[in-house]
Coordinates of N, CA and C in Angstrom, one line a residue:
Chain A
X1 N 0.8 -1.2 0.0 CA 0.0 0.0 0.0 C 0.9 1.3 0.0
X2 N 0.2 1.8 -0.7 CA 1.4 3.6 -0.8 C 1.2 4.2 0.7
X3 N 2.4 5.1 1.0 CA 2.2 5.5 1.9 C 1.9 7.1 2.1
X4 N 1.6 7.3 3.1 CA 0.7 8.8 2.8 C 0.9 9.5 3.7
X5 N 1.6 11.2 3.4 CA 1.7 12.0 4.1 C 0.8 13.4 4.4
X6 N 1.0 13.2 6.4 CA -0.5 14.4 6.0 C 0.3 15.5 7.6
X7 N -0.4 16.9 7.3 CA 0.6 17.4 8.1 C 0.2 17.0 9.9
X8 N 0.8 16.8 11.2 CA 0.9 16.9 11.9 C -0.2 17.6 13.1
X9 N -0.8 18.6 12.7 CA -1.8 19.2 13.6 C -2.6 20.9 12.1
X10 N -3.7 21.2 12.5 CA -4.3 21.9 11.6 C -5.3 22.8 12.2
X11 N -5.6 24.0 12.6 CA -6.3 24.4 13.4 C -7.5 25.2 12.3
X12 N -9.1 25.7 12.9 CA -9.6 25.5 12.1 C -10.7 26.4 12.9
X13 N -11.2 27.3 12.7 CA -12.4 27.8 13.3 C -13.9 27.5 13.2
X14 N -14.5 27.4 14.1 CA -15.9 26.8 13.9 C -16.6 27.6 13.1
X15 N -17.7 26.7 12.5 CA -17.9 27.2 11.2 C -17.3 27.2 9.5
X16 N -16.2 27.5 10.1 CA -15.4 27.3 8.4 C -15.2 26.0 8.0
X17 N -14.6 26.1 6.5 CA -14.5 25.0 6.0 C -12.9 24.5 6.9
X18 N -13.1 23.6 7.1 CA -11.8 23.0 7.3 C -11.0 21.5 6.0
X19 N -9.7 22.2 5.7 CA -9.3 21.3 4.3 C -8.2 20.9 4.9
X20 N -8.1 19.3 4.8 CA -7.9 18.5 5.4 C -6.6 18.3 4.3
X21 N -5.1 18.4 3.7 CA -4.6 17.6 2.5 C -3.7 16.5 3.4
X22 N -3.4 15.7 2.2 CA -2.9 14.5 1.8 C -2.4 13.8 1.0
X23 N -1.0 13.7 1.3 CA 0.2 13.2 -0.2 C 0.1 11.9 -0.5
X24 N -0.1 11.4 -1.5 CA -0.1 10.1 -1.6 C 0.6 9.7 -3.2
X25 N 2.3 10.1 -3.3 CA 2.5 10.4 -4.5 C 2.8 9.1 -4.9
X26 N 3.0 7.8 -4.4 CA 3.3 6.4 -5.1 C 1.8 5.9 -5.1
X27 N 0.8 6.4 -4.7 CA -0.1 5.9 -5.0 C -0.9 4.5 -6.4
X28 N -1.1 3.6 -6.6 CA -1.2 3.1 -7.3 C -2.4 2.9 -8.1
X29 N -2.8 2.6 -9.5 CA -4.1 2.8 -10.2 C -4.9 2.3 -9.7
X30 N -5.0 1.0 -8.5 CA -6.0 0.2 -7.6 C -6.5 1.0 -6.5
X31 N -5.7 1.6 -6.0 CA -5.8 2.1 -4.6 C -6.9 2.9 -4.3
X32 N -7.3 2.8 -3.6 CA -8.4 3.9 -3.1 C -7.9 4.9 -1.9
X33 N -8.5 5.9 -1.9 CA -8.0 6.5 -0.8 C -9.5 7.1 0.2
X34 N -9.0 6.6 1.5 CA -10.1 6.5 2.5 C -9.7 7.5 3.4
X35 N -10.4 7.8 4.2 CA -10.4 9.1 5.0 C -11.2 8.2 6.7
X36 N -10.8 8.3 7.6 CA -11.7 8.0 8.7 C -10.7 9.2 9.7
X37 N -11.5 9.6 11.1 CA -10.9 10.4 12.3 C -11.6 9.4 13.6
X38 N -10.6 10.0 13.9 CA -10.7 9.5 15.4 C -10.8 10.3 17.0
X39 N -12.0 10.1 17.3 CA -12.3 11.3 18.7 C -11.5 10.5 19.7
X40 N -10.7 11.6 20.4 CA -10.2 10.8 21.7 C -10.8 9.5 22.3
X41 N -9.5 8.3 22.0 CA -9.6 7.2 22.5 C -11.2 6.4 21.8
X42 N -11.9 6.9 21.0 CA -12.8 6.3 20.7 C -12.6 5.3 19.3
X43 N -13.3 4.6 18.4 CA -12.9 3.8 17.4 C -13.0 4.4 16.4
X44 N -11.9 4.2 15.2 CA -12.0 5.0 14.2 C -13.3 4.9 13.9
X45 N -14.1 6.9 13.2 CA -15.0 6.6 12.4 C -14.9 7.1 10.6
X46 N -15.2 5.9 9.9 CA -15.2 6.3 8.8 C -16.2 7.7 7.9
X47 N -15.5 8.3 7.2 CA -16.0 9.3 6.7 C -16.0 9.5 5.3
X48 N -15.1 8.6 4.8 CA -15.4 8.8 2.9 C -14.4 8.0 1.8
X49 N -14.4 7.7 1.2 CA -13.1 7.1 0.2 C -13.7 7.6 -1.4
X50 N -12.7 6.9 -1.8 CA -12.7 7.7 -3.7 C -11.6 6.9 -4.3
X51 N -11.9 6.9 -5.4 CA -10.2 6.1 -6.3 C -10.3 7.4 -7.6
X52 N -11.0 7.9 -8.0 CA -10.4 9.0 -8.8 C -11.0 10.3 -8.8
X53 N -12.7 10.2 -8.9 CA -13.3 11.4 -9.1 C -14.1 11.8 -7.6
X54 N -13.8 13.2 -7.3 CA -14.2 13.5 -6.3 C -15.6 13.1 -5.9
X55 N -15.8 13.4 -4.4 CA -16.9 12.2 -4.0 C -17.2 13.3 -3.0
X56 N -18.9 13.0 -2.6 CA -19.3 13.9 -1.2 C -20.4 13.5 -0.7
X57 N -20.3 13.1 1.3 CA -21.9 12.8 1.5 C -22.0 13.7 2.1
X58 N -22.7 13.2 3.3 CA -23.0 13.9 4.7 C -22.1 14.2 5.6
X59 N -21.0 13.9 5.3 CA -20.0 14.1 6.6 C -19.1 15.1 5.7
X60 N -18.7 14.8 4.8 CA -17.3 15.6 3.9 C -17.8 15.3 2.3
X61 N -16.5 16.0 1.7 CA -16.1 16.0 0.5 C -15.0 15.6 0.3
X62 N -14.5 15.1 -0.6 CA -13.0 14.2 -1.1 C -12.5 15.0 -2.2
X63 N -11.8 15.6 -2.7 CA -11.1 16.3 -4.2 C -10.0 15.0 -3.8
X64 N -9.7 14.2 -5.1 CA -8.6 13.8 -5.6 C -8.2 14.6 -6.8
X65 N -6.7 14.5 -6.9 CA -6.3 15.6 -8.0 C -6.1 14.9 -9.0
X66 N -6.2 14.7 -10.4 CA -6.1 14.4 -11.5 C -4.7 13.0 -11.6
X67 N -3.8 13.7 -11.2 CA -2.8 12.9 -11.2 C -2.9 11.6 -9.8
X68 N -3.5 11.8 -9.3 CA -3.9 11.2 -7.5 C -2.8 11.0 -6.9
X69 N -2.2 12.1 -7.2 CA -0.8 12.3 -5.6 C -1.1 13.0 -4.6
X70 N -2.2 13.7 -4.4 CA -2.7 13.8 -3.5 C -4.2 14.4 -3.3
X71 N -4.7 14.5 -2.2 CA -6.1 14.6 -2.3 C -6.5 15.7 -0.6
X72 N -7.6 15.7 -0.9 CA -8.0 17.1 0.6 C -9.5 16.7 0.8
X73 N -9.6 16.5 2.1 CA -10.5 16.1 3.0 C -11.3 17.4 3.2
X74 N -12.7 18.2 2.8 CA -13.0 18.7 3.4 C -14.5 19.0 4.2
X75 N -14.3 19.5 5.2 CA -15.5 19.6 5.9 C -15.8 21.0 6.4
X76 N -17.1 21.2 5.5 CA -17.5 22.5 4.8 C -18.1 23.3 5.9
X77 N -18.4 23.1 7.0 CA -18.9 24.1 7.9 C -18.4 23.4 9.4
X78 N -16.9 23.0 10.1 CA -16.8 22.5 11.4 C -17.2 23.3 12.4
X79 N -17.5 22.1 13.2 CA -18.0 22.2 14.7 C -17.0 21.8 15.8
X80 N -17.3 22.4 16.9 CA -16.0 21.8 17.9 C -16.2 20.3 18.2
X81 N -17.3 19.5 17.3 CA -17.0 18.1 17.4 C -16.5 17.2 16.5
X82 N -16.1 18.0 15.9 CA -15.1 17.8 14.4 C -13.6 17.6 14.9
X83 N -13.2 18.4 16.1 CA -12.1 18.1 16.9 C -11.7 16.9 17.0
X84 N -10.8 16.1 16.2 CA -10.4 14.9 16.0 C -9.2 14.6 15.3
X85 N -8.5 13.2 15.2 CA -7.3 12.9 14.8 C -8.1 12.5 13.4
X86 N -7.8 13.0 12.3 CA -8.0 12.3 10.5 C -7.0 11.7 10.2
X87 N -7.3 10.7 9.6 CA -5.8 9.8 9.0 C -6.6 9.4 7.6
X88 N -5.9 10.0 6.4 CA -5.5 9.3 5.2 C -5.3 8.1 5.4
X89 N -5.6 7.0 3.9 CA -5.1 6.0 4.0 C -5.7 5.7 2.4
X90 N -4.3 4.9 1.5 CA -4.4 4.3 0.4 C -4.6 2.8 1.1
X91 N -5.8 2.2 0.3 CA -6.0 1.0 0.4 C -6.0 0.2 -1.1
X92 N -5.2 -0.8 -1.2 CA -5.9 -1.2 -2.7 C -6.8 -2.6 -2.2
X93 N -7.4 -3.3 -3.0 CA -8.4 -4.6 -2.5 C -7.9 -5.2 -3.9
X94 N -7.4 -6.5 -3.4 CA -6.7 -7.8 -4.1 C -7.1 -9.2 -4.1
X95 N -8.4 -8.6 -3.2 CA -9.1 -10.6 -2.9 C -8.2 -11.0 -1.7
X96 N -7.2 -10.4 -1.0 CA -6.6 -10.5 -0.1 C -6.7 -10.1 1.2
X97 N -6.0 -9.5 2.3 CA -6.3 -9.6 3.2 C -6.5 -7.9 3.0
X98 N -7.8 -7.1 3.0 CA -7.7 -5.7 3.1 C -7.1 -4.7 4.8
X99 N -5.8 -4.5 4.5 CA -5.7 -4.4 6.0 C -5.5 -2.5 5.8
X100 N -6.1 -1.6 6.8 CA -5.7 -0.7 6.8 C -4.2 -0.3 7.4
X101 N -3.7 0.6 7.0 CA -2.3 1.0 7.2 C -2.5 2.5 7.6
X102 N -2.1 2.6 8.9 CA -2.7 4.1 9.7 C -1.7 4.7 9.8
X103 N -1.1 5.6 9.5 CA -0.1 7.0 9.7 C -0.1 7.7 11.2
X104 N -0.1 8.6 11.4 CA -0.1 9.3 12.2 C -1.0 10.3 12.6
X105 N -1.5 10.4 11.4 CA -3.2 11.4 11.1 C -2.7 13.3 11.4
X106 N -3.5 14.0 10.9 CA -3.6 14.9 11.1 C -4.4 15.6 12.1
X107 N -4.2 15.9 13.7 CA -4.9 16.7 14.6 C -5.5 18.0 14.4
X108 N -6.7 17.8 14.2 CA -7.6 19.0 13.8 C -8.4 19.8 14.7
X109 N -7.9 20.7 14.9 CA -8.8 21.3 16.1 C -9.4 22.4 16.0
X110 N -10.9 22.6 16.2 CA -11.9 23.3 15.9 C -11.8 24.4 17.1
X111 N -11.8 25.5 16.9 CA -11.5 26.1 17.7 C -13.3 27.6 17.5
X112 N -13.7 27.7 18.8 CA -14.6 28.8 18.8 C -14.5 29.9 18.3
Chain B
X24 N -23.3 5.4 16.0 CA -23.3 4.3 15.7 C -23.0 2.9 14.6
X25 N -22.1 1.9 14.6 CA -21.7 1.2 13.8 C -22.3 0.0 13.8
X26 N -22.8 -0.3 14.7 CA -23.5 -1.7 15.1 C -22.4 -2.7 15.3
X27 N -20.6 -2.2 15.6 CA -19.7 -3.5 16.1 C -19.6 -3.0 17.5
X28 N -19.9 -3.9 18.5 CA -19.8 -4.2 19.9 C -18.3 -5.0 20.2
X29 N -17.7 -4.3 21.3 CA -16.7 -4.8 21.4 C -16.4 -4.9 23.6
X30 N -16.4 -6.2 24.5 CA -16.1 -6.4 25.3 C -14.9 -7.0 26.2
X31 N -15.2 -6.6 26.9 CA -15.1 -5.4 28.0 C -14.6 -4.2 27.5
X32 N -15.0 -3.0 28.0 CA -14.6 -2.1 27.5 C -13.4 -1.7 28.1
X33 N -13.0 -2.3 29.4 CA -11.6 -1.6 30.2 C -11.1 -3.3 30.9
X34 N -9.7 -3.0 31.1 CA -9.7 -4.5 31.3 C -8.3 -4.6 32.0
X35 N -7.9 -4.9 33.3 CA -6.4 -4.7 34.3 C -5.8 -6.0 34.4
X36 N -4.7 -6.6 33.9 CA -3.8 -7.7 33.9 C -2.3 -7.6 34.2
X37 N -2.1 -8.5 34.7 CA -0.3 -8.2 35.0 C 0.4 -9.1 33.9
X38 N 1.4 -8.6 34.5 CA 2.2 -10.2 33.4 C 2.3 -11.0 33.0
X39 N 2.6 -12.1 32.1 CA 2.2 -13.4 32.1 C 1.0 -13.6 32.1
X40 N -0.6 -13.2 32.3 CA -1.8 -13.2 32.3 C -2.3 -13.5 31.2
X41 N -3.4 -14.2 30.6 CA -4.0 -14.5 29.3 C -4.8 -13.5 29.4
X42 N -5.2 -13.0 28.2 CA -6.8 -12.4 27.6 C -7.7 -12.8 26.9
X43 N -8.7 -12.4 26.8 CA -9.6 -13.0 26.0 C -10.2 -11.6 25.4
X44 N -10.5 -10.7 24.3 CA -11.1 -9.7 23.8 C -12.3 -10.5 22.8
X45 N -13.3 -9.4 22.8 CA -14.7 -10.4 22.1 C -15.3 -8.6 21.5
X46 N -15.6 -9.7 19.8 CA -16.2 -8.4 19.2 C -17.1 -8.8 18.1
X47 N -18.6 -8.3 18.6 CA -19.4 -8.3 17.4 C -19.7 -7.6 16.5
X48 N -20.0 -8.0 15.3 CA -19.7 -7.7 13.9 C -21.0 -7.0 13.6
X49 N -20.6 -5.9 12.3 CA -22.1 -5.3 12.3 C -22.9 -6.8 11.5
X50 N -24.2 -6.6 11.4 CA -25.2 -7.5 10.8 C -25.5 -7.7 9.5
X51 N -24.8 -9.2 9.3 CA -24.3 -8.7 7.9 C -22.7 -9.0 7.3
X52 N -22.5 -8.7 8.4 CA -20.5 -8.5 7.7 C -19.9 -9.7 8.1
X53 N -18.7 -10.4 7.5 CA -18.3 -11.8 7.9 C -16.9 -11.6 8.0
X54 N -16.6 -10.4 7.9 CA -14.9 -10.2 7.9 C -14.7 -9.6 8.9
X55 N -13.9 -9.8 10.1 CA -13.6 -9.1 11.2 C -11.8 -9.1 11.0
X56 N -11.6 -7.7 11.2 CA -10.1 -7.5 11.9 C -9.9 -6.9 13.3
X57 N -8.8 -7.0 13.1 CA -8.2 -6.8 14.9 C -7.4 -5.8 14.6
X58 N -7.1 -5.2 15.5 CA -5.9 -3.6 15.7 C -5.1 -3.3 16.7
X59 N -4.3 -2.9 17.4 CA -3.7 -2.7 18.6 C -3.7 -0.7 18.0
X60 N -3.9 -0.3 19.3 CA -3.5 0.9 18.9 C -3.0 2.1 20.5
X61 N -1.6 1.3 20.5 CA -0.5 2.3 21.7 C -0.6 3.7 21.7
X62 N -0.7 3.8 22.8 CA -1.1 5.4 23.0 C 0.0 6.1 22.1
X63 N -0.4 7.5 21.2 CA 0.0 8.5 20.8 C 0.2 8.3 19.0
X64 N -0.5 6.7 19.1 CA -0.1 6.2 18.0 C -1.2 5.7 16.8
X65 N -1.0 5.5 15.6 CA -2.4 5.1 14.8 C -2.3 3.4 15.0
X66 N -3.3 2.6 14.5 CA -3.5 1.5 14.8 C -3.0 0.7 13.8
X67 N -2.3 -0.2 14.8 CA -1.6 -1.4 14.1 C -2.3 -2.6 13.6
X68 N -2.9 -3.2 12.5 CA -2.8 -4.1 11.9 C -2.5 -5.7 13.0
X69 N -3.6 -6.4 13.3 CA -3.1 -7.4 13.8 C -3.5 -9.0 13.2
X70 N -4.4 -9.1 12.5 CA -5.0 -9.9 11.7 C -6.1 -10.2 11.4
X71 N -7.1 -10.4 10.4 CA -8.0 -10.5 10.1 C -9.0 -11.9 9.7
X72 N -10.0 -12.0 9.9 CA -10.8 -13.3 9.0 C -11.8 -13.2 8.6
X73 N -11.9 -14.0 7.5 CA -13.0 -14.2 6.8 C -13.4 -15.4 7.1
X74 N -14.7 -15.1 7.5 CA -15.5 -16.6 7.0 C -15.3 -17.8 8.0
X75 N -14.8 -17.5 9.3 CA -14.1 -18.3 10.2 C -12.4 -18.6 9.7
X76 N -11.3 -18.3 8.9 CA -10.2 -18.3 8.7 C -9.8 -17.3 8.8
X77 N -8.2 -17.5 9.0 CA -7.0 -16.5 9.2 C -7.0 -15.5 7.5
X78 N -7.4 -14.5 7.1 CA -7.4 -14.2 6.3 C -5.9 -13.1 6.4
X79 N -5.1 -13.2 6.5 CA -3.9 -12.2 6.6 C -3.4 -12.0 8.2
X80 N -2.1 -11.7 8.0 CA -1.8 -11.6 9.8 C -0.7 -10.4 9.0
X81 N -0.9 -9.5 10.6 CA 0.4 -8.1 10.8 C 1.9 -8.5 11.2
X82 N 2.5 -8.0 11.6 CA 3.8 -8.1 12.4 C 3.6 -8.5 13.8
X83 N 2.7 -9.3 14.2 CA 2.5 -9.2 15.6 C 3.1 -11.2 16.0
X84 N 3.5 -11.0 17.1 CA 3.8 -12.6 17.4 C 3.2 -13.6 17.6
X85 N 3.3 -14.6 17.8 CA 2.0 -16.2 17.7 C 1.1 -16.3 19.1
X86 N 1.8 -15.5 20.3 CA 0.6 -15.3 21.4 C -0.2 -14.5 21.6
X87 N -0.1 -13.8 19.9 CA -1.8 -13.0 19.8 C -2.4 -13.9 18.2
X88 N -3.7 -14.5 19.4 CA -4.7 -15.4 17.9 C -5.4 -15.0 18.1
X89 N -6.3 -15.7 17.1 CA -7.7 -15.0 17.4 C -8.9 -16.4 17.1
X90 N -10.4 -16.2 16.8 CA -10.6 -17.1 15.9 C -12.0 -15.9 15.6
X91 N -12.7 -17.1 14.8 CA -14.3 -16.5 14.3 C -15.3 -17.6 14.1
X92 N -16.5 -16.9 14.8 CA -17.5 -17.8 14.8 C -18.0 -18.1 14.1
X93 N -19.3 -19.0 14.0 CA -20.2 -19.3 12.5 C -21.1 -17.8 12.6
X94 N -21.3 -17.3 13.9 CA -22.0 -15.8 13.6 C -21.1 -15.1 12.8
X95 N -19.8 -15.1 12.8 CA -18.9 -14.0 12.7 C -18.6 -13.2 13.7
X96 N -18.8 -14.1 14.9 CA -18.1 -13.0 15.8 C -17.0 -13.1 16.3
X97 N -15.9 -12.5 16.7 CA -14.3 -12.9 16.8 C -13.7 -12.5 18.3
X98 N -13.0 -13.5 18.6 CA -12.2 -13.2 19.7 C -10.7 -13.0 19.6
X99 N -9.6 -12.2 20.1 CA -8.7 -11.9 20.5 C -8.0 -12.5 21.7
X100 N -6.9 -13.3 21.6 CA -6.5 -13.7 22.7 C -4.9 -13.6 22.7
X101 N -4.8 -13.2 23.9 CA -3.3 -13.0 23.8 C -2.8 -13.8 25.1
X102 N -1.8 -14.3 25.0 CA -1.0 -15.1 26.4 C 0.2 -14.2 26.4
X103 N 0.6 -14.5 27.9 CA 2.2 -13.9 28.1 C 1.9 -13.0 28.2
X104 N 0.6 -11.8 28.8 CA 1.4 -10.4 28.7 C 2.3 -10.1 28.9
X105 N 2.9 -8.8 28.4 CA 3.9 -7.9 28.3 C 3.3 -6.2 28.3
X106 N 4.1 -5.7 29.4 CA 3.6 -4.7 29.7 C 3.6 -3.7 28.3
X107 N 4.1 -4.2 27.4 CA 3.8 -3.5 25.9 C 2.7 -3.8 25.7
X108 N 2.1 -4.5 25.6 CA 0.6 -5.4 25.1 C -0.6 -4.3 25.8
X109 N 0.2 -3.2 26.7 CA -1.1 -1.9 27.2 C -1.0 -0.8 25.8
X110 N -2.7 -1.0 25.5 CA -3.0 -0.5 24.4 C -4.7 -0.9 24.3
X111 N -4.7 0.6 23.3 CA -6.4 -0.2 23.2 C -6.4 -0.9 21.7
X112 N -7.3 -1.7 21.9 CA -7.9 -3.0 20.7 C -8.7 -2.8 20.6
X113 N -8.8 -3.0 19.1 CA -9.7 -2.4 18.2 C -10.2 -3.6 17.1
X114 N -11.7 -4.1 16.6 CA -11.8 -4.8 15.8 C -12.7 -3.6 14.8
X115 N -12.8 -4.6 13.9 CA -13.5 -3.5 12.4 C -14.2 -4.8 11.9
X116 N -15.5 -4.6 11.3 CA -16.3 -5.5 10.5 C -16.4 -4.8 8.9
X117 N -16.6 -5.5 8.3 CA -16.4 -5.8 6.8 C -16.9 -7.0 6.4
X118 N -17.9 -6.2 4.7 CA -19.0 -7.4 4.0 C -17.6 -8.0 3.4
X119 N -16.7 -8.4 3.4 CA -15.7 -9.1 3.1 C -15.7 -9.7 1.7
X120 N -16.1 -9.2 0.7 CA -16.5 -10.1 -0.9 C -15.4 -10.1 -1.3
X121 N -14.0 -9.4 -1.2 CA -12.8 -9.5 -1.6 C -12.5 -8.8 -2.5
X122 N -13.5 -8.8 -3.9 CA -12.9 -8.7 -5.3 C -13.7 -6.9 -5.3
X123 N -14.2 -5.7 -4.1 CA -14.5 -5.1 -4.5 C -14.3 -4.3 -3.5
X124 N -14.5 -2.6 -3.4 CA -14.1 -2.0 -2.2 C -15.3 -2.4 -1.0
X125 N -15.0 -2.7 0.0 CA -15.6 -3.1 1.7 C -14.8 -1.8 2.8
X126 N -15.7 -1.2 3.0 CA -15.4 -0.3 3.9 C -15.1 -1.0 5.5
X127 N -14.3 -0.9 6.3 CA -14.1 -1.3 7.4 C -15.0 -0.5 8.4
X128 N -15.5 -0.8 9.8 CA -16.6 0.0 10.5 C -15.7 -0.6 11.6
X129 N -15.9 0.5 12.7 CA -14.8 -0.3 14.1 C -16.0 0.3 15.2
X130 N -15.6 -0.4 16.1 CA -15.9 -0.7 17.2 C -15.2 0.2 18.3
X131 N -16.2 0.8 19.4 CA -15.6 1.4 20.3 C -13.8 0.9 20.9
X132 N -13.8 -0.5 20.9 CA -12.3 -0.9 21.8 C -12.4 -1.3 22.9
X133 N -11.3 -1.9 23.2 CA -11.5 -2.2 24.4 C -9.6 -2.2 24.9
X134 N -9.5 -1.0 26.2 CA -8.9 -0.8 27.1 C -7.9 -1.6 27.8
X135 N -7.0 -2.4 27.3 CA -6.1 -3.1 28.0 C -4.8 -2.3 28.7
X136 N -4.9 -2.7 30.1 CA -3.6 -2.1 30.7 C -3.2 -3.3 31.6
X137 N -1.8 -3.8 31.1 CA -1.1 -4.5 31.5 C 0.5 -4.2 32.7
X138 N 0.0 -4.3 33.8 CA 0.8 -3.8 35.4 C 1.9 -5.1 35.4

């Protein structure tokens, strides 16, 4: 699985958009790229994936860039319960064992 | 809500101690994985099944197994703690078809602290 770099911490005012990016320049033509965050100590929750063309529900939006070396997570109006660890993740699925491969994530913090 | 249930949620052992972790699957899904995830850190990969088998294993050693039921539901067991083994554990359900994208859904965790 490619590996995926995302920055460190991100601060973000309530209400605004908050844009989430994410490098993923070995990325491969299988791969998909998935988005989940994590509230203190609670279980990852999933929030979106995509393999090329941007994608959007209820929780976020996805832009992957044309070339798909990287991509940006956004969430168009945050709340201070948006305060959470986001981790990128390229996945590809091979009929094998689909395992996630978690980084470090990006700390986002919603601030009043 | 995810509909995967994962027990005990907190759980105190010393060394050398066995565990037992137990996790049900959303309704529906036949693929369960396992996760370790050490404080400060994202979650490690510990192995997964399909269908009642070993469908892939992580970097982790032979005194963490697991199995799965005919419901699909999976347990975690570890022998020998080691005060490294304090971490929370995490399982994920998945419709497991293989040949297409299956989103993983996790489960609150459960709390191990090994004294």
């Amino acid at each position: 699985d490619a590996k995926t770099t995302q920055p460190p911490s991100m601060d973000c005012a309530e209400g605004r958009a908050a844009n989430l990016p994410c490098n993923h320049s070995t990325i491969s033509g299988n791969e998909y790229v998935y988005w989940y965050r994590q509230i203190h100590s609670q279980g990852p929750q999933y929030i979106i994936h995509g393999l090329k063309n941007n994608e959007t529900n209820e929780m976020a939006s996805l832009i992957i860039t044309e070339d798909r070396k990287s991509s940006t997570l956004i969430l168009p109006h945050a709340t201070l319960r948006d305060t959470a660890v986001y981790y990128c993740i390229a996945l590809s699925f091979q009929g094998g064992s689909e395992k996630l491969v978690f980084g470090k994530g990006t700390k986002l913090t919603v601030n009043p | 809500e995810t509909g995967v249930t994962q027990s005990p949620t907190h759980l105190i052992k010393t060394r050398g101690q066995q565990v037992t972790l137990r996790c049900s699957s959303q309704s529906g899904h036949n693929t369960v994985s396992w996760y370790q995830q050490a404080l400060g850190q994202g979650p490690q990969f510990i192995f997964q099944y399909y269908r009642e088998e070993e469908n892939g294993r992580g970097n982790f050693p032979p005194r963490f197994s697991g199995l799965q039921f005919p419901n699909y539901s999976s347990e975690l067991n570890v022998n020998a703690l080691e005060l490294d083994d304090s971490a929370l554990y995490l399982c994920a359900s998945s419709l497991g078809l293989g040949r297409s994208q299956e989103t993983q859904y996790f489960g609150p965790g459960t709390r191990l602290l090994v004294l």
